[in-house]
Tab-separated table of C-alpha atoms in Angstrom:
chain	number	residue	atom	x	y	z
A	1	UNK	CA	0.000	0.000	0.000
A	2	UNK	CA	2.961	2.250	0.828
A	3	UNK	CA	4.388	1.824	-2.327
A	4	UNK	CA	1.355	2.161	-4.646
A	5	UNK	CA	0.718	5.453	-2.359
A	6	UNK	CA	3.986	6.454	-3.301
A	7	UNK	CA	4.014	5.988	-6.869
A	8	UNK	CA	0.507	8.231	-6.854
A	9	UNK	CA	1.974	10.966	-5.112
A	10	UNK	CA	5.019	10.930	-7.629
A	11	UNK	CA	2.837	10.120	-10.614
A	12	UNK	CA	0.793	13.802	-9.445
A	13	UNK	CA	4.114	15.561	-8.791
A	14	UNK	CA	5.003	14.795	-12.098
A	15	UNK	CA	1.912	15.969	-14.138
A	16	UNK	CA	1.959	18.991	-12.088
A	17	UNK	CA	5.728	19.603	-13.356
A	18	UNK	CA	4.626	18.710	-17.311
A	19	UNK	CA	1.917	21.457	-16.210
A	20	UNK	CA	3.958	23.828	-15.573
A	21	UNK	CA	5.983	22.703	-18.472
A	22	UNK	CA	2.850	23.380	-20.989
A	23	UNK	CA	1.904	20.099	-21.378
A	24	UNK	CA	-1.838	18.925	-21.761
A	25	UNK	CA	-3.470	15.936	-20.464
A	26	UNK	CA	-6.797	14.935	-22.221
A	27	UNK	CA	-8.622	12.009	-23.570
A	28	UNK	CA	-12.518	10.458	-23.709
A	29	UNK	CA	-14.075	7.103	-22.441
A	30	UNK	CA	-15.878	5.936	-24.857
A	31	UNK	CA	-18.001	2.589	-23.843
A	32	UNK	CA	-21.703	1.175	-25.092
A	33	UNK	CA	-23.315	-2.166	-23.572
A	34	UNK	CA	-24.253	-3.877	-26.987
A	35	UNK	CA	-26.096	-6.577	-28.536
A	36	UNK	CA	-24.639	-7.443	-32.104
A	37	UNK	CA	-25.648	-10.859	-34.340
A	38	UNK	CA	-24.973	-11.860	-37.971
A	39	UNK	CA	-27.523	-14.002	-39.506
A	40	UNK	CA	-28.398	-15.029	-42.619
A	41	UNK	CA	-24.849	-16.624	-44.430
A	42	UNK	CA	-24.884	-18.324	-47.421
A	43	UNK	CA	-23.802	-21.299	-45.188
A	44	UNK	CA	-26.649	-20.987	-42.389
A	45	UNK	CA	-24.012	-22.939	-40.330
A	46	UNK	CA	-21.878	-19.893	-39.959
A	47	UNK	CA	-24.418	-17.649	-38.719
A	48	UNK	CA	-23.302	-15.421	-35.550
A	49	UNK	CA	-26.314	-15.570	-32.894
A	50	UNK	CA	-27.198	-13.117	-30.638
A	51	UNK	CA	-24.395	-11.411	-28.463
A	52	UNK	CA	-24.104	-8.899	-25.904
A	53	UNK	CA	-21.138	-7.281	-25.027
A	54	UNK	CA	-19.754	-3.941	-23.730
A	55	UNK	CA	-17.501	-2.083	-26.347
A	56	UNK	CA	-14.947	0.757	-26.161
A	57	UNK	CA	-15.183	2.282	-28.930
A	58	UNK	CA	-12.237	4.581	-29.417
A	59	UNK	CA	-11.552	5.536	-25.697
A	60	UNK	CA	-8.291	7.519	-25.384
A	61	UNK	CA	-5.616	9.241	-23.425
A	62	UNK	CA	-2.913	11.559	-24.834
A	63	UNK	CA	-0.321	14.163	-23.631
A	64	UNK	CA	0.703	17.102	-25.812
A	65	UNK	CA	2.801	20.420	-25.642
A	66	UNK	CA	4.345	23.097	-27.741
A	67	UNK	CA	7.817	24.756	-27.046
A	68	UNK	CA	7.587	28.477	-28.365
A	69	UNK	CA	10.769	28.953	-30.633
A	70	UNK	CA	10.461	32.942	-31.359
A	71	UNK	CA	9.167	34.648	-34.296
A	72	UNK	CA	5.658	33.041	-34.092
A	73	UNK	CA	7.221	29.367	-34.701
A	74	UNK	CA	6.812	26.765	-32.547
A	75	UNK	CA	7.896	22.843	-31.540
A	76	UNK	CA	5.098	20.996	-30.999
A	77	UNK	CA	4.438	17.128	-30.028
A	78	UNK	CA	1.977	14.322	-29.278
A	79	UNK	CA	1.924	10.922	-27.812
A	80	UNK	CA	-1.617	9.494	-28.224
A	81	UNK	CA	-2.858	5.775	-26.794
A	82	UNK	CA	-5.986	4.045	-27.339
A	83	UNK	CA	-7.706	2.704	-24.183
A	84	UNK	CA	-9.550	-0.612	-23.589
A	85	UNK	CA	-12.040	0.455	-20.725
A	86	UNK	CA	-13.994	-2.867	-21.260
A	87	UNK	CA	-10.681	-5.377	-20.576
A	88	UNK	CA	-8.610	-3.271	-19.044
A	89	UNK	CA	-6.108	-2.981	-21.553
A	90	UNK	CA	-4.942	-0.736	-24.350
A	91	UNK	CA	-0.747	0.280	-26.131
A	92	UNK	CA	0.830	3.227	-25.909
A	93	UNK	CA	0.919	5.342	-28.749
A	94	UNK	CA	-1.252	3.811	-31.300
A	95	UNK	CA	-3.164	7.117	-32.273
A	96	UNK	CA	-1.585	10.252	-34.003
A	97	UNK	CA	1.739	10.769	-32.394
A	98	UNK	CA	4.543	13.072	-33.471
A	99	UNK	CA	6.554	15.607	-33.308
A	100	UNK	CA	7.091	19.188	-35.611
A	101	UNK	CA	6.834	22.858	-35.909
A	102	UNK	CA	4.306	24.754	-36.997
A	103	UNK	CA	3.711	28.626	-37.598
A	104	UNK	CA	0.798	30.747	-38.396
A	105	UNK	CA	2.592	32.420	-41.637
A	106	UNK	CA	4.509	28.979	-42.551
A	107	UNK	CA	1.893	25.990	-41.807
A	108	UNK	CA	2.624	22.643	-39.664
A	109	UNK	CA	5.066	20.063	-40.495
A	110	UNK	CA	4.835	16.773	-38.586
A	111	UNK	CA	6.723	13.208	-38.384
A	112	UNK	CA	5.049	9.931	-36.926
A	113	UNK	CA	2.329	8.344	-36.829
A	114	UNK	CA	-0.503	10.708	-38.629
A	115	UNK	CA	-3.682	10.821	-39.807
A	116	UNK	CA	-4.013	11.580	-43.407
A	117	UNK	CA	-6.638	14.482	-44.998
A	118	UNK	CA	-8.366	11.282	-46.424
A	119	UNK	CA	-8.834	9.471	-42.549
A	120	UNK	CA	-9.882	13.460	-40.961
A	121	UNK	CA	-12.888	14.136	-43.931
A	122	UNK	CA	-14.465	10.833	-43.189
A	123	UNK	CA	-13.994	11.637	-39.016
A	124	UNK	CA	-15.649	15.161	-39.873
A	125	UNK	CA	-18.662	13.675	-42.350
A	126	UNK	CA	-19.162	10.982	-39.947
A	127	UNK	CA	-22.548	11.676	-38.368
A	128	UNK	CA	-21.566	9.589	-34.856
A	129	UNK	CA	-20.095	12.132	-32.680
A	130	UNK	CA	-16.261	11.457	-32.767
A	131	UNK	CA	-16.480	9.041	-35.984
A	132	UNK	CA	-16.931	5.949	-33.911
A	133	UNK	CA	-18.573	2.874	-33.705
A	134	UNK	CA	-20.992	0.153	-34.966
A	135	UNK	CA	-22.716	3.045	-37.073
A	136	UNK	CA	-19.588	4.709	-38.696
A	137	UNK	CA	-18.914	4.885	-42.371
A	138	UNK	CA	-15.650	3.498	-42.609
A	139	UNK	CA	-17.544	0.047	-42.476
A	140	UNK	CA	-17.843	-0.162	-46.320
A	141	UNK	CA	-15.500	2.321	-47.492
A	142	UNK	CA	-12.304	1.666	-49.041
A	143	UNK	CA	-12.477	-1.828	-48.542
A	144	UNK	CA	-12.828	-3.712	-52.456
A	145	UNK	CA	-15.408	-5.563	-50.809
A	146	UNK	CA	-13.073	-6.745	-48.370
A	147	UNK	CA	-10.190	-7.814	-50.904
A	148	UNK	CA	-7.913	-4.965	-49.289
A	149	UNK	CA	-8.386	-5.597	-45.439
A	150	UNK	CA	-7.487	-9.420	-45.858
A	151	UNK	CA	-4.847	-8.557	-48.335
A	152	UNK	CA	-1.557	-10.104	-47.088
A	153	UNK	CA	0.212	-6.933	-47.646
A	154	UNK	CA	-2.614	-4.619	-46.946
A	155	UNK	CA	-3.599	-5.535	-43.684
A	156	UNK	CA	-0.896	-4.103	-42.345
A	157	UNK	CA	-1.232	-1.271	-42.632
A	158	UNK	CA	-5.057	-1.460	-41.481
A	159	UNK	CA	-6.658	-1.871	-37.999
A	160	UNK	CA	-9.107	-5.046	-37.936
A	161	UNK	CA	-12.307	-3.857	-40.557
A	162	UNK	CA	-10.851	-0.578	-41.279
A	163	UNK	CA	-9.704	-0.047	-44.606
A	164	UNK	CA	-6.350	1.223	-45.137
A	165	UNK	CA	-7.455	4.857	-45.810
A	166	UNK	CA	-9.330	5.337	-43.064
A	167	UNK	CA	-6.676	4.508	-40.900
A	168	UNK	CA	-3.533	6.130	-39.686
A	169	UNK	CA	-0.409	5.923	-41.425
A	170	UNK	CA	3.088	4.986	-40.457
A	171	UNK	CA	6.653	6.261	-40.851
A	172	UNK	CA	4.875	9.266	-42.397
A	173	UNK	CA	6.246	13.122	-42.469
A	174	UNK	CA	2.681	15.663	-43.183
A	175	UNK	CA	2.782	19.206	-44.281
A	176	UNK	CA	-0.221	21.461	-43.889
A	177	UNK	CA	-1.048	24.755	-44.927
A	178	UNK	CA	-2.067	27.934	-43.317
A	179	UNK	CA	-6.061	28.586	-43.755
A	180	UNK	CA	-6.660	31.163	-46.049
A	181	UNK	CA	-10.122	32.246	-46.773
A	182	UNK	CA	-11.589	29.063	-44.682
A	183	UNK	CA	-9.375	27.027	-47.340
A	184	UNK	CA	-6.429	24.590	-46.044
A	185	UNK	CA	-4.122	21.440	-47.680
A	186	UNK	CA	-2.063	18.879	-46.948
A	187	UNK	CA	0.441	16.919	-48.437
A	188	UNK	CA	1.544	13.076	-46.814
A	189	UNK	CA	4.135	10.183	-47.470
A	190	UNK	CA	4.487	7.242	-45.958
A	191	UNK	CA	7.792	5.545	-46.270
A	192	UNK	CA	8.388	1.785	-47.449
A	193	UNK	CA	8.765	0.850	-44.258
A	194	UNK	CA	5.087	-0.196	-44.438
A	195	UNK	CA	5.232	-2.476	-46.916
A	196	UNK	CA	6.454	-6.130	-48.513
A	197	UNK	CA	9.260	-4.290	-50.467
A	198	UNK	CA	11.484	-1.767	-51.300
A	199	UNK	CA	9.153	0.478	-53.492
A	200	UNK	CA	6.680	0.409	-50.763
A	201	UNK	CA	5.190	3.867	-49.843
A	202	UNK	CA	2.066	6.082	-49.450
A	203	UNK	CA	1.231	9.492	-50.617
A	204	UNK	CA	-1.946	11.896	-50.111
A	205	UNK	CA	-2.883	15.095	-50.785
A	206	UNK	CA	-5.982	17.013	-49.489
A	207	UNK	CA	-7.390	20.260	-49.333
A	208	UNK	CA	-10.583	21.321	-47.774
A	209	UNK	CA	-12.887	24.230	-47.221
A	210	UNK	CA	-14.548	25.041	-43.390
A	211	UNK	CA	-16.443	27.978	-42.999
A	212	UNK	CA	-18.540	26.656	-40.113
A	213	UNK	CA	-21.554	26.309	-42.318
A	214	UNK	CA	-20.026	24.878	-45.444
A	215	UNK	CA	-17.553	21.597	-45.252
A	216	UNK	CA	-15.952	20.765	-48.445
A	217	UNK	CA	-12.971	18.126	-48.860
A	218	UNK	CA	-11.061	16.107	-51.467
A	219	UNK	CA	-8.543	13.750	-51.473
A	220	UNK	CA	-6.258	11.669	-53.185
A	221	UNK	CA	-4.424	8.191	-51.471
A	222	UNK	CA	-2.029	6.182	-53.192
A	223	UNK	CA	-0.850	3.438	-51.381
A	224	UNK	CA	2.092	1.195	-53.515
A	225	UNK	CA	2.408	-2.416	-51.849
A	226	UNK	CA	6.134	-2.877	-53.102
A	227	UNK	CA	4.782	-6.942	-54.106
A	228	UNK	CA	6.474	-8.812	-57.080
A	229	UNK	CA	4.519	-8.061	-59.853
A	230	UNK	CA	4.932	-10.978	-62.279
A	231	UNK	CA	5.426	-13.327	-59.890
A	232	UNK	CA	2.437	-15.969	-59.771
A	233	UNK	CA	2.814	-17.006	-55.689
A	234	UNK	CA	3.107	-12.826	-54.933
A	235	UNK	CA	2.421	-12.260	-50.805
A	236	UNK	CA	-0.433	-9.387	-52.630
A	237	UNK	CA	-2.963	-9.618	-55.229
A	238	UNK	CA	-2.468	-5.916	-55.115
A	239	UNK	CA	0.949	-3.335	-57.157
A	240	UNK	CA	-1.354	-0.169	-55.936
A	241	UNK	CA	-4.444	0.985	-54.057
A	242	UNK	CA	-5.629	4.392	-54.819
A	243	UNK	CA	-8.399	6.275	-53.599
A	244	UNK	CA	-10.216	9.624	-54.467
A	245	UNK	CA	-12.708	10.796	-51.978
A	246	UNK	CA	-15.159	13.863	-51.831
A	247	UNK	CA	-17.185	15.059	-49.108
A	248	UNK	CA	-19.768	17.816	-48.632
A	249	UNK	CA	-22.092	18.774	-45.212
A	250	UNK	CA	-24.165	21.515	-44.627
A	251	UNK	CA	-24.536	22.928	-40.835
A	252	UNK	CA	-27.731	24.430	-40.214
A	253	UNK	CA	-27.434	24.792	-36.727
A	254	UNK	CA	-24.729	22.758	-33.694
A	255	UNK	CA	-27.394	20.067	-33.462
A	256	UNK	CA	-28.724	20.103	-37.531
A	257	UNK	CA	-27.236	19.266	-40.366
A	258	UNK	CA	-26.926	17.279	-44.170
A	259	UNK	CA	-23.624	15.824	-45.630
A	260	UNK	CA	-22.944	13.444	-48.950
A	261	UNK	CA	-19.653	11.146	-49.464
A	262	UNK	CA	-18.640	9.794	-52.523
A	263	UNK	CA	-15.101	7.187	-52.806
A	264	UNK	CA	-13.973	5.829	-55.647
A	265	UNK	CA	-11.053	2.782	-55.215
A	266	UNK	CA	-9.331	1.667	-57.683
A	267	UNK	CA	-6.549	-1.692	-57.565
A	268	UNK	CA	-4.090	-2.633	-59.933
A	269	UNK	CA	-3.491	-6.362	-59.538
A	270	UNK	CA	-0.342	-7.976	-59.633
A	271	UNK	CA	0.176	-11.423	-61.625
A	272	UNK	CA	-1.317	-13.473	-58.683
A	273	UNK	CA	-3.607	-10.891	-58.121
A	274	UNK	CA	-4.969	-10.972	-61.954
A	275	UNK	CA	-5.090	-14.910	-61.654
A	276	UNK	CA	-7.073	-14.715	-58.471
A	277	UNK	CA	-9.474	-12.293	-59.384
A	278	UNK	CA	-9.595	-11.962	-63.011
A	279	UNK	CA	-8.433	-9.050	-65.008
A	280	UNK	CA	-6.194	-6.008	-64.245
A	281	UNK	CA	-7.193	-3.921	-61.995
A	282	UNK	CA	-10.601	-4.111	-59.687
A	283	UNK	CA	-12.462	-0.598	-59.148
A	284	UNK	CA	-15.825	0.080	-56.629
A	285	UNK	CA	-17.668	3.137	-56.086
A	286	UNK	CA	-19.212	3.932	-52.338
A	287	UNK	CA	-21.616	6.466	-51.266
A	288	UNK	CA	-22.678	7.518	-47.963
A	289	UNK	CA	-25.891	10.450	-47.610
A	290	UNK	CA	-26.307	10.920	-43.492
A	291	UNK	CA	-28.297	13.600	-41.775
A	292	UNK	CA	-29.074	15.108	-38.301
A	293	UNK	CA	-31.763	16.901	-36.531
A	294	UNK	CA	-31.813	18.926	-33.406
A	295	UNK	CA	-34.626	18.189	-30.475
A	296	UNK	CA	-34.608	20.694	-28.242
A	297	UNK	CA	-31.268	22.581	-27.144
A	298	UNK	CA	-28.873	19.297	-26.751
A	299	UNK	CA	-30.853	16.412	-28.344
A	300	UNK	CA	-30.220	15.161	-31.984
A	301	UNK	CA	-31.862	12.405	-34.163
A	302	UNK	CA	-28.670	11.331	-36.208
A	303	UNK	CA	-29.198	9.124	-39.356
A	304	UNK	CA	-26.544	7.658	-41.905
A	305	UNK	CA	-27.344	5.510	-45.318
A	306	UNK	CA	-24.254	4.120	-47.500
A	307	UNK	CA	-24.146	1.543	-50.581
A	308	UNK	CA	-21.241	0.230	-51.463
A	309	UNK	CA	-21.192	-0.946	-55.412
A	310	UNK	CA	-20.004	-4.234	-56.972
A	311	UNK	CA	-16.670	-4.461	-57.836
A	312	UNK	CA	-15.597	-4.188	-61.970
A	313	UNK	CA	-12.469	-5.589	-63.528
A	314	UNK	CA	-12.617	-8.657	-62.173
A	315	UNK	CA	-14.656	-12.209	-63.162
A	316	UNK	CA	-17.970	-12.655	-62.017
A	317	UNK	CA	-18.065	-14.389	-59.025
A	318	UNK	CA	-15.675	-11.535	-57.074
A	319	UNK	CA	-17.950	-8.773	-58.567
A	320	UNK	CA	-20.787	-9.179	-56.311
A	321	UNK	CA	-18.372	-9.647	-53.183
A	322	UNK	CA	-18.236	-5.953	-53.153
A	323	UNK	CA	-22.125	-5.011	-52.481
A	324	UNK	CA	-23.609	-4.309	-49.591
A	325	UNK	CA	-25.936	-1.433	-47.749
A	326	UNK	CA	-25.439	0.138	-44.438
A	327	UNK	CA	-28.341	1.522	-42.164
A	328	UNK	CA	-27.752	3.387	-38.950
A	329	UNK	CA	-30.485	4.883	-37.113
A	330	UNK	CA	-29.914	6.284	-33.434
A	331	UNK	CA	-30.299	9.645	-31.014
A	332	UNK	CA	-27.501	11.631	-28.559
A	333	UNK	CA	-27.874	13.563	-26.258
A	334	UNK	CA	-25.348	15.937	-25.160
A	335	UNK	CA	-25.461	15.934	-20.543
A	336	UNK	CA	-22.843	18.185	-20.475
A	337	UNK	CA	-20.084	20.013	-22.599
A	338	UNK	CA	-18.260	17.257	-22.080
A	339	UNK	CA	-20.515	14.135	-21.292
A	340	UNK	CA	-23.179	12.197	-23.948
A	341	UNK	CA	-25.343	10.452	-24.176
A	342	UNK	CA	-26.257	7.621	-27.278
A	343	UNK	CA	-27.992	4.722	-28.950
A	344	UNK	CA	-27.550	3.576	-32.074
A	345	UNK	CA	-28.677	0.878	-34.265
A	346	UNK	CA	-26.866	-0.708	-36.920
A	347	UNK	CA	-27.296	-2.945	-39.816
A	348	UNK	CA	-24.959	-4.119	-43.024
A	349	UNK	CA	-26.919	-5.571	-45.852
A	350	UNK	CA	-24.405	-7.932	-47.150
A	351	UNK	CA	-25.054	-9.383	-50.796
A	352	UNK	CA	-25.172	-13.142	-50.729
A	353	UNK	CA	-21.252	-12.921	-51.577
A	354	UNK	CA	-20.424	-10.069	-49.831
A	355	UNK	CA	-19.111	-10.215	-45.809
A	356	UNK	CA	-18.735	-6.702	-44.756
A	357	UNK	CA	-18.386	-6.074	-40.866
A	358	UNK	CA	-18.770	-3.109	-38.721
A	359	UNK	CA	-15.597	-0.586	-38.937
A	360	UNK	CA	-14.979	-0.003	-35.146
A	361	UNK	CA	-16.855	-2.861	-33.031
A	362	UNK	CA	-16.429	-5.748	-35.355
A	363	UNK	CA	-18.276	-9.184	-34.678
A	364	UNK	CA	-15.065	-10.913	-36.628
A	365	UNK	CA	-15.704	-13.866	-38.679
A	366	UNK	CA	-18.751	-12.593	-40.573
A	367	UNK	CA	-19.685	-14.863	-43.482
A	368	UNK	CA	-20.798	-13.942	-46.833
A	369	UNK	CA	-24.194	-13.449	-47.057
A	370	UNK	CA	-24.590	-12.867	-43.147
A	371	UNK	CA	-26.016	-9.387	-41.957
A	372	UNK	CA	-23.968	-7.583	-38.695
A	373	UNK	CA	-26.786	-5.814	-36.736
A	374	UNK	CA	-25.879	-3.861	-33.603
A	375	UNK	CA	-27.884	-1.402	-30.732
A	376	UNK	CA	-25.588	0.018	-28.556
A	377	UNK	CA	-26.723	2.470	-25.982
A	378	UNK	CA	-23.907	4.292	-23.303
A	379	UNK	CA	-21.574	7.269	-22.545
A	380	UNK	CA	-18.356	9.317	-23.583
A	381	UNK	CA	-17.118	12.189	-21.237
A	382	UNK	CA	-14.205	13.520	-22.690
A	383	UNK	CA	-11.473	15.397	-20.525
């Protein structure tokens, strides 16, 4: 007891001293008490039943500072962990984490572990406060029906049923530019260091408009695998990945709004890839349309519809592997500034080929042809 005691009182003396030494302590708890299935597979004897579970969604703690260096420029850095409130566990540092400078006049330059403009529009679109989970987006987008996550040299670089651009990226230096006129862009590469081979790398460019009303973004992904090409037993099907996404919202009011995403993926096969799937190169098209509406001063109805297309380029029987629709239906209610209130259902319409799963708060082992469905109902305070 005397030494846990001990280790307190120094653990307090020392964020008092980063205090002092303008460094910032913050973070959210995240956690819903769920029930989640996935019925109706192809092969009925793969169906998940009924499951309840408590989920923490994407619970965090960071520490961050900035060092003023004169003449308005500034050292700034970030350590960032996820948190598993449900088990008790979580790693440091597996959120954006970095270090750089940045100035009003010159923009920010950063090096780590970063989240690309592509990851931050579909956070913003997102209509679940924080872009978290069973509802979110990133369930069908940017996934070629799934080809991408399971990819040998894809995954990763992804984080369970995330696909790779909605996810952070590694080894990766980010410049962005000062705002000017509510307009701002970024620029992102990822090193090889990612990847199966030498001419691994990623790249991204962004640039979006905020006026507080208005939210306007595009972006471009490339992400190269660095796999054998013409090799026939390749560890990818995939040379390339790219990714062009737009996204547009409309905010009538804190609690109201409209938005409309469009992604287009596009992958150029490899030699095992081609004899896998058929062709050259396999392309899909996802929407999401989402909406909210404000009851009362802190209440909102929040709504979110995507389709996610068959894939082209390929043979006939990995076509259809790529459709699927997403429903999410819920309400939050905002206690506090910083404490909310939610629940949310979910469903993924999976086409008799397709096996989508949610993006954050995955069942695991869905089977094609089996639909997730989720409610979740809980809290996030954030601090």
């Amino acid at each position: 007891m005397t030494l846990n005691r001990t280790l307190l009182a120094l653990t307090l003396s020392g964020l008092s001293t980063a205090a002092l030494a303008d460094v910032t302590l913050y973070g959210a708890i995240d956690e819903t008490l769920e029930s989640v299935s996935a019925r109706g597979a192809a092969n009925s004897a793969l169906n998940i039943g009924q499951t309840t579970r408590v989920t923490s969604n994407s619970s965090l703690i960071g520490f961050k500072g900035a060092e003023d260096l004169g003449n308005g420029l500034k050292a700034i850095w970030q350590v960032e962990s996820g948190l598993a409130i449900d088990t008790g566990g979580g790693n440091f540092g597996t959120r954006d984490t970095f270090i750089g400078l940045t100035s009003p006049s010159m923009g920010t330059l950063q090096l780590g572990y970063l989240t690309s403009s592509a990851r931050a529009m579909g956070g913003i679109f997102d209509i679940n406060k924080a872009g978290t989970g069973i509802g979110m987006s990133a369930a069908l987008l940017g996934k070629l029906g799934n080809l991408a996550v399971t990819d040998a040299a894809l995954k990763t670089q992804a984080a369970g049923q995330i696909g790779l651009f909605d996810n952070r990226l590694r080894n990766s230096v980010q410049y962005t530019t000062p705002t000017f006129n509510n307009f701002s862009g970024s620029a992102l590469y990822s090193t090889g260091e990612n990847g199966v081979g030498p001419r691994a790398y990623n790249a991204n460019i962004g640039v979006k408009y905020d006026d507080g009303a208005w939210f306007a973004a595009l972006a471009y992904t490339r992400s190269t695998t660095g796999a054998d090409n013409n090799s026939a037993t390749s560890v990818s099907a995939f040379e390339k990945v790219s990714d062009l996404r737009a996204a547009l919202t409309y905010r009538f009011s804190a609690n109201t709004r409209i938005g409309l995403m469009y992604d287009r993926t596009d992958g150029d096969l490899t030699r095992a890839g081609s004899l896998a799937y058929g062709g050259s190169d396999l392309k899909q098209s996802v929407w999401y349309v989402n909406g909210a509406l404000g009851i009362g001063d802190n209440g909102r109805i929040i709504a979110q519809y995507g389709q996610a297309g068959k894939l082209s380029g390929g043979n006939t029987t990995v076509a259809d592997s790529g459709k699927a629709r997403h429903y999410t239906l819920g309400y939050e209610h905002d206690l506090s500034k910083r404490t909310l209130f939610k629940a949310i259902y979910s469903e993924i319409r999976n086409h008799r080929a397709a096996n989508y799963d949610f993006g954050i708060g995955s069942i695991g082992g869905v089977a094609a042809g089996a639909d997730p469905r989720g409610f979740a109902v809980g809290l996030r305070h954030t601090f």
